CSV table of C-alpha atoms in Angstrom, one decimal:
chain,number,residue,atom,x,y,z
A,1293,MET,CA,113.3,87.3,80.7
A,1294,GLU,CA,109.9,88.4,79.4
A,1295,ILE,CA,106.4,87.7,80.8
A,1296,SER,CA,105.1,86.0,77.5
A,1297,GLN,CA,108.2,84.0,77.6
A,1298,VAL,CA,106.9,82.8,81.2
A,1299,ARG,CA,103.4,82.3,79.9
A,1300,TYR,CA,104.3,80.2,77.0
A,1301,PHE,CA,106.9,78.2,79.2
A,1302,LEU,CA,103.9,77.6,81.7
A,1303,ALA,CA,101.7,76.7,79.0
A,1304,VAL,CA,103.9,73.9,77.6
A,1305,ALA,CA,105.0,72.8,81.0
A,1306,LYS,CA,101.0,72.2,81.4
A,1307,GLU,CA,100.4,70.6,78.1
A,1308,LEU,CA,103.8,68.7,77.5
A,1309,ASN,CA,102.7,69.4,73.6
A,1310,PHE,CA,104.2,72.6,71.7
A,1311,THR,CA,101.0,72.6,69.5
A,1312,ARG,CA,98.6,72.9,72.3
A,1313,ALA,CA,100.4,75.4,74.2
A,1314,ALA,CA,100.4,77.6,71.4
A,1315,GLU,CA,96.7,76.9,70.3
A,1316,GLN,CA,96.1,78.0,74.3
A,1317,CYS,CA,98.5,80.7,74.1
A,1318,ASN,CA,97.0,82.3,71.1
A,1319,VAL,CA,100.6,82.1,69.1
A,1320,THR,CA,101.9,80.2,66.1
A,1321,GLN,CA,104.2,77.4,67.0
A,1322,PRO,CA,107.4,78.4,65.5
A,1323,ALA,CA,107.1,81.8,67.7
A,1324,LEU,CA,106.0,79.8,71.0
A,1325,SER,CA,109.5,77.5,70.2
A,1326,ARG,CA,111.7,80.8,69.8
A,1327,ALA,CA,110.3,82.1,73.2
A,1328,ILE,CA,110.9,79.2,74.9
A,1329,LYS,CA,114.8,78.8,73.3
A,1330,LEU,CA,115.5,82.2,74.1
A,1331,LEU,CA,114.7,81.4,77.6
A,1332,GLU,CA,116.3,78.5,77.7
A,1333,ASP,CA,119.3,80.5,76.2
A,1334,GLU,CA,119.2,82.8,79.6
A,1335,PHE,CA,118.8,79.9,81.9
A,1336,GLY,CA,121.8,78.2,80.2
A,1337,GLY,CA,120.2,75.0,79.7
A,1338,ALA,CA,117.3,73.3,78.1
A,1339,LEU,CA,114.1,73.3,79.6
A,1340,PHE,CA,112.1,70.8,78.2
A,1341,HIS,CA,113.3,67.1,76.3
A,1342,ARG,CA,111.4,67.7,73.0
A,1343,GLU,CA,110.2,64.6,71.6
A,1344,ARG,CA,107.4,64.1,69.4
A,1345,ARG,CA,105.1,62.3,71.7
A,1346,PHE,CA,106.6,62.7,74.9
A,1347,THR,CA,108.1,65.9,75.4
A,1348,HIS,CA,108.8,66.6,79.0
A,1349,LEU,CA,110.4,68.9,81.7
A,1350,THR,CA,113.7,68.5,82.1
A,1351,GLU,CA,115.7,68.6,85.6
A,1352,LEU,CA,116.1,72.2,85.2
A,1353,GLY,CA,112.9,72.7,83.9
A,1354,ARG,CA,111.3,71.4,87.0
A,1355,MET,CA,113.9,73.2,89.2
A,1356,VAL,CA,112.3,76.7,87.4
A,1357,GLU,CA,108.7,75.8,87.0
A,1358,MET,CA,107.5,76.5,90.9
A,1359,TYR,CA,109.6,80.1,90.6
A,1360,LEU,CA,108.0,81.0,87.3
A,1361,GLU,CA,104.5,80.2,88.5
A,1362,GLY,CA,105.1,82.5,91.4
A,1363,VAL,CA,106.7,85.2,88.8
A,1364,PHE,CA,103.4,84.9,86.4
A,1365,GLU,CA,100.8,85.0,89.4
A,1366,ASN,CA,102.7,88.3,90.7
A,1367,SER,CA,102.8,89.8,87.4
A,1368,ARG,CA,98.9,88.8,87.0
A,1369,GLN,CA,98.0,90.4,90.5
A,1370,ALA,CA,100.1,93.5,89.9
A,1371,LYS,CA,98.7,94.2,86.5
A,1372,GLN,CA,95.2,93.6,88.4
A,1373,ILE,CA,95.8,96.1,91.5
A,1374,ALA,CA,97.2,98.6,88.8
A,1375,GLU,CA,94.0,98.6,86.9
A,1376,GLN,CA,91.9,98.6,90.3
A,1377,TYR,CA,94.0,101.7,91.3
A,1378,VAL,CA,93.8,103.5,88.5
A,1379,ASN,CA,90.1,102.9,87.7
A,1380,LEU,CA,88.9,102.5,91.2
A,1381,LYS,CA,85.5,101.0,90.2
A,1382,ARG,CA,83.1,100.4,92.6
A,1383,MET,CA,85.4,99.6,95.6
A,1384,PRO,CA,84.3,99.6,99.0
A,1385,LEU,CA,85.9,100.4,101.8
A,1386,ARG,CA,84.8,99.5,105.5
A,1387,LEU,CA,86.5,102.6,107.7
A,1388,GLY,CA,85.4,102.8,111.3
A,1389,ILE,CA,85.5,106.2,113.3
A,1390,MET,CA,86.0,106.9,116.9
A,1391,SER,CA,82.8,108.6,117.6
A,1392,THR,CA,84.3,111.3,119.7
A,1393,ILE,CA,86.0,113.1,116.8
A,1394,ALA,CA,84.3,116.1,116.1
A,1395,PRO,CA,81.8,115.0,112.7
A,1396,ASP,CA,82.7,118.2,110.9
A,1397,GLU,CA,86.2,117.3,110.2
A,1398,ILE,CA,85.3,113.8,109.1
A,1399,ILE,CA,82.4,114.6,106.7
A,1400,GLU,CA,85.4,116.9,105.1
A,1401,LEU,CA,87.1,113.8,104.7
A,1402,ILE,CA,84.3,111.7,103.1
A,1403,ALA,CA,83.7,114.1,101.1
A,1404,ALA,CA,87.1,114.4,99.3
A,1405,VAL,CA,87.4,110.5,99.2
A,1406,ARG,CA,83.7,111.2,97.0
A,1407,SER,CA,84.9,113.8,95.0
A,1408,HIS,CA,88.2,112.7,94.2
A,1409,HIS,CA,87.5,108.9,94.0
A,1410,PRO,CA,84.1,108.5,92.8
A,1411,GLY,CA,84.5,104.6,92.7
A,1412,VAL,CA,84.9,104.0,96.3
A,1413,GLU,CA,82.0,103.4,98.8
A,1414,LEU,CA,82.6,104.1,102.4
A,1415,HIS,CA,80.9,101.9,104.7
A,1416,LEU,CA,81.3,103.8,108.0
A,1417,CYS,CA,80.9,102.8,111.8
A,1418,ASP,CA,81.6,104.6,114.7
A,1419,SER,CA,82.5,103.0,118.0
A,1420,ASP,CA,84.9,103.3,121.0
A,1421,ALA,CA,88.6,103.4,120.3
A,1422,VAL,CA,89.2,100.0,122.1
A,1423,SER,CA,86.1,98.2,119.6
A,1424,LEU,CA,87.8,99.6,116.5
A,1425,ARG,CA,91.0,98.4,117.2
A,1426,ARG,CA,89.9,94.7,117.8
A,1427,ARG,CA,87.5,95.3,115.1
A,1428,LEU,CA,90.5,96.4,113.0
A,1429,LEU,CA,92.5,93.0,113.7
A,1430,GLU,CA,90.0,91.1,113.2
A,1431,GLY,CA,89.5,92.0,109.2
A,1432,ASP,CA,85.5,93.4,110.3
A,1433,LEU,CA,87.0,96.7,109.2
A,1434,GLU,CA,89.9,97.8,106.7
A,1435,ALA,CA,90.8,100.9,108.4
A,1436,ALA,CA,90.0,103.1,111.2
A,1437,ILE,CA,90.4,106.5,112.8
A,1438,TYR,CA,91.1,106.8,116.6
A,1439,ALA,CA,93.3,107.5,119.8
A,1440,LEU,CA,94.2,105.5,122.3
A,1441,PRO,CA,96.6,107.0,125.1
A,1442,SER,CA,99.6,104.7,125.7
A,1443,ASP,CA,103.6,105.2,125.6
A,1444,VAL,CA,104.0,101.7,124.7
A,1445,PRO,CA,103.8,101.2,120.6
A,1446,ASP,CA,101.1,99.2,119.2
A,1447,GLU,CA,103.0,96.6,117.2
A,1448,GLU,CA,99.9,95.0,115.3
A,1449,VAL,CA,99.0,98.1,113.6
A,1450,HIS,CA,100.5,101.0,111.5
A,1451,SER,CA,99.3,104.5,113.0
A,1452,LEU,CA,99.3,107.4,110.4
A,1453,PRO,CA,99.3,110.6,112.5
A,1454,LEU,CA,96.5,112.9,111.7
A,1455,PHE,CA,96.5,115.5,114.3
A,1456,ARG,CA,97.0,116.3,118.1
A,1457,GLU,CA,94.1,117.6,120.4
A,1458,GLN,CA,94.2,118.9,124.0
A,1459,MET,CA,91.5,117.2,126.4
A,1460,VAL,CA,89.6,120.1,128.6
A,1461,MET,CA,87.3,120.5,131.3
A,1462,ALA,CA,83.6,121.4,130.2
A,1463,VAL,CA,81.8,123.4,132.5
A,1464,HIS,CA,78.7,125.6,132.3
A,1465,LEU,CA,78.7,129.2,132.3
A,1466,ALA,CA,78.1,129.7,136.1
A,1467,HIS,CA,80.5,127.3,137.3
A,1468,ARG,CA,83.1,128.5,139.9
A,1469,LEU,CA,86.3,127.9,137.5
A,1470,ALA,CA,84.4,129.1,134.2
A,1471,SER,CA,86.4,132.5,134.0
A,1472,ARG,CA,90.0,131.0,134.7
A,1473,PRO,CA,91.9,130.6,131.3
A,1474,VAL,CA,93.1,127.2,132.1
A,1475,VAL,CA,92.4,124.4,135.1
A,1476,ARG,CA,95.0,122.4,137.0
A,1477,VAL,CA,93.9,118.9,137.7
A,1478,LYS,CA,93.6,119.3,141.1
A,1479,ASP,CA,91.3,122.0,141.0
A,1480,MET,CA,88.9,119.6,139.4
A,1481,SER,CA,88.7,118.0,142.9
A,1482,ASN,CA,85.6,117.1,144.5
A,1483,GLU,CA,83.4,118.3,141.5
A,1484,SER,CA,80.2,116.5,139.8
A,1485,TYR,CA,81.6,114.6,136.8
A,1486,ILE,CA,79.4,113.5,134.4
A,1487,HIS,CA,81.2,110.2,132.7
A,1488,ARG,CA,81.5,109.7,128.8
A,1489,ASN,CA,81.2,106.0,128.0
A,1490,ASN,CA,83.2,106.1,124.7
A,1491,CYS,CA,86.1,108.2,126.1
A,1492,GLU,CA,89.1,107.2,125.3
A,1493,PHE,CA,90.8,108.2,128.4
A,1494,ALA,CA,88.6,106.5,130.8
A,1495,GLY,CA,90.7,104.6,133.3
A,1496,TYR,CA,93.7,106.2,131.8
A,1497,ALA,CA,93.3,109.4,133.5
A,1498,ASP,CA,92.4,107.7,136.5
A,1499,ALA,CA,95.6,106.6,137.6
A,1500,ILE,CA,96.5,110.4,137.6
A,1501,LEU,CA,94.2,112.2,139.3
A,1502,ALA,CA,94.5,109.4,142.3
A,1503,GLU,CA,98.3,110.2,142.4
A,1504,GLN,CA,97.1,113.8,143.1
A,1505,GLY,CA,95.0,112.9,145.6
A,1506,VAL,CA,91.9,114.3,143.2
A,1507,THR,CA,88.4,112.6,143.7
A,1508,VAL,CA,85.3,113.5,141.1
A,1509,SER,CA,82.2,112.1,141.8
A,1510,PRO,CA,80.4,110.4,138.5
A,1511,VAL,CA,76.6,111.7,138.6
A,1512,TYR,CA,75.9,110.5,135.1
A,1513,TRP,CA,76.7,108.2,132.2
A,1514,SER,CA,76.4,108.9,128.8
A,1515,ASP,CA,77.0,107.3,125.4
A,1516,ARG,CA,76.6,110.4,123.3
A,1517,ASP,CA,79.1,113.6,123.4
A,1518,ASP,CA,75.7,115.7,122.7
A,1519,TRP,CA,73.9,114.6,125.5
A,1520,THR,CA,76.9,115.0,127.9
A,1521,LEU,CA,77.3,119.0,126.7
A,1522,ALA,CA,73.6,119.5,127.4
A,1523,MET,CA,73.8,118.1,130.9
A,1524,ILE,CA,77.1,120.4,131.6
A,1525,ALA,CA,75.0,123.3,129.7
A,1526,ALA,CA,72.6,122.9,132.5
A,1527,GLY,CA,74.7,122.9,135.7
A,1528,LEU,CA,74.7,119.0,135.8
A,1529,GLY,CA,78.4,118.4,136.3
A,1530,PHE,CA,81.6,119.1,134.3
A,1531,GLY,CA,82.9,116.9,131.2
A,1532,PHE,CA,86.4,115.8,130.5
A,1533,MET,CA,86.2,116.2,126.3
A,1534,PRO,CA,88.2,117.0,123.4
A,1535,ALA,CA,88.7,120.6,122.8
A,1536,HIS,CA,87.0,120.8,119.4
A,1537,THR,CA,84.2,118.7,120.9
A,1538,ALA,CA,83.4,120.6,123.5
A,1539,LYS,CA,81.4,123.6,121.6
A,1540,HIS,CA,77.9,123.9,123.0
A,1541,PRO,CA,75.6,127.0,124.1
A,1542,GLY,CA,76.3,127.7,127.5
A,1543,VAL,CA,79.6,125.6,127.8
A,1544,VAL,CA,83.1,126.8,128.6
A,1545,ALA,CA,86.3,124.7,127.4
A,1546,LEU,CA,89.4,125.5,129.9
A,1547,PRO,CA,92.4,123.7,128.6
A,1548,ILE,CA,93.6,121.3,131.8
A,1549,THR,CA,97.3,121.6,132.9
A,1550,GLU,CA,99.4,120.2,135.6
A,1551,PRO,CA,99.4,117.4,133.9
A,1552,GLU,CA,98.1,118.2,130.3
A,1553,PHE,CA,96.2,115.9,128.3
A,1554,TRP,CA,96.8,115.7,124.8
A,1555,ARG,CA,95.0,112.8,122.2
A,1556,ASP,CA,97.1,111.9,119.2
A,1557,VAL,CA,94.4,111.0,116.5
A,1558,ASN,CA,95.5,108.7,113.7
A,1559,LEU,CA,94.3,106.9,110.8
A,1560,VAL,CA,95.2,103.1,111.3
A,1561,THR,CA,95.8,100.1,109.4
A,1562,VAL,CA,97.1,96.5,110.3
A,1563,ARG,CA,100.6,96.4,110.2
A,1564,GLY,CA,101.6,93.6,107.3
A,1565,ARG,CA,98.1,93.4,105.7
A,1566,LYS,CA,97.7,93.9,102.0
A,1567,HIS,CA,95.4,96.7,101.6
A,1568,SER,CA,93.0,97.6,98.7
A,1569,PRO,CA,93.7,100.7,96.4
A,1570,ALA,CA,90.5,102.1,98.1
A,1571,VAL,CA,92.9,102.4,101.6
A,1572,GLY,CA,95.3,104.3,99.5
A,1573,ALA,CA,93.0,106.7,98.4
A,1574,LEU,CA,91.9,107.4,102.0
A,1575,VAL,CA,95.4,107.6,103.0
A,1576,ARG,CA,96.1,110.3,100.6
A,1577,GLU,CA,93.2,112.1,101.1
A,1578,ALA,CA,93.4,112.0,104.6
A,1579,THR,CA,97.1,113.3,105.0
A,1580,GLN,CA,96.7,115.7,102.4
A,1581,LYS,CA,93.5,117.0,104.4
A,1582,LYS,CA,93.6,120.2,106.7
A,1583,TRP,CA,92.6,119.0,110.3
A,1584,PHE,CA,91.5,122.2,112.0
A,1585,GLY,CA,93.0,124.2,109.7
A,1586,GLU,CA,96.8,122.1,109.6
A,1587,ARG,CA,98.0,120.2,107.6
A,1588,ALA,CA,98.3,116.4,108.8
A,1589,LYS,CA,101.4,115.2,110.5
A,1590,ALA,CA,102.0,112.3,108.5
A,1591,LEU,CA,105.6,110.9,107.7
A,1592,SER,CA,104.7,107.8,105.8
A,1593,ALA,CA,102.1,106.0,103.7
A,1594,ALA,CA,99.8,103.5,105.5
A,1595,GLU,CA,101.4,100.0,105.0
């Protein structure tokens, strides 16, 4: 069965006239009739009652009409998607990025998408991980890059692993712990703490600290990591930060142990949702990129 045969069948089924159907399909009537006859041979029965003035579908024709409509529509959509995929002509992509990810790495990804897929128009927004997930599910975003600490799989989204990053205790140069190679969670007790409002571990780490009897005193709250780092460098308190973000003159990043804290950053899409070729382009570039010098840990493309 060929798509042209399906198209001819649907035209006759609509017009109930072979002559008008042939004109609509821009073929001769004999060519259209032969194509319909081949389709009938394949299905094993007549699809139309051929009467000069009252051509109409047979019972078999009515039975297969709905399915052939689906075949033709799927074929049309596949061709359209293929053309968009090849050409990527002015295709917008709404991408959310967790605000605590080091900007240099994101800029490299954006540059790669622009260089290899010039038709993709990236519309970027940054926010905390919880807000990005909500906007993704609501359809406001097509993809997002974020991390949410949890041992429970998120069944509503598909997560493509990009990189893993350890959380550190960021302190100023003269801090009592600054000379240590690592710091235990217990060592943080009674320290002044600068709370990062967009930290994905907010609330998650509290239970772990409580289990160990550790108490920290929040003294400042900040939406921006650059302000947090500046306050840390000024000796106003310590920060709980990703290792690659805790880079600032006068700040020392101490890996946290007993227990360690790691964040897994993923490229996230909604599970089962159809995605544009622009999302496919983003996935390819994100998996090919060396995040902090290492190839992404992705095992499969986004669904």
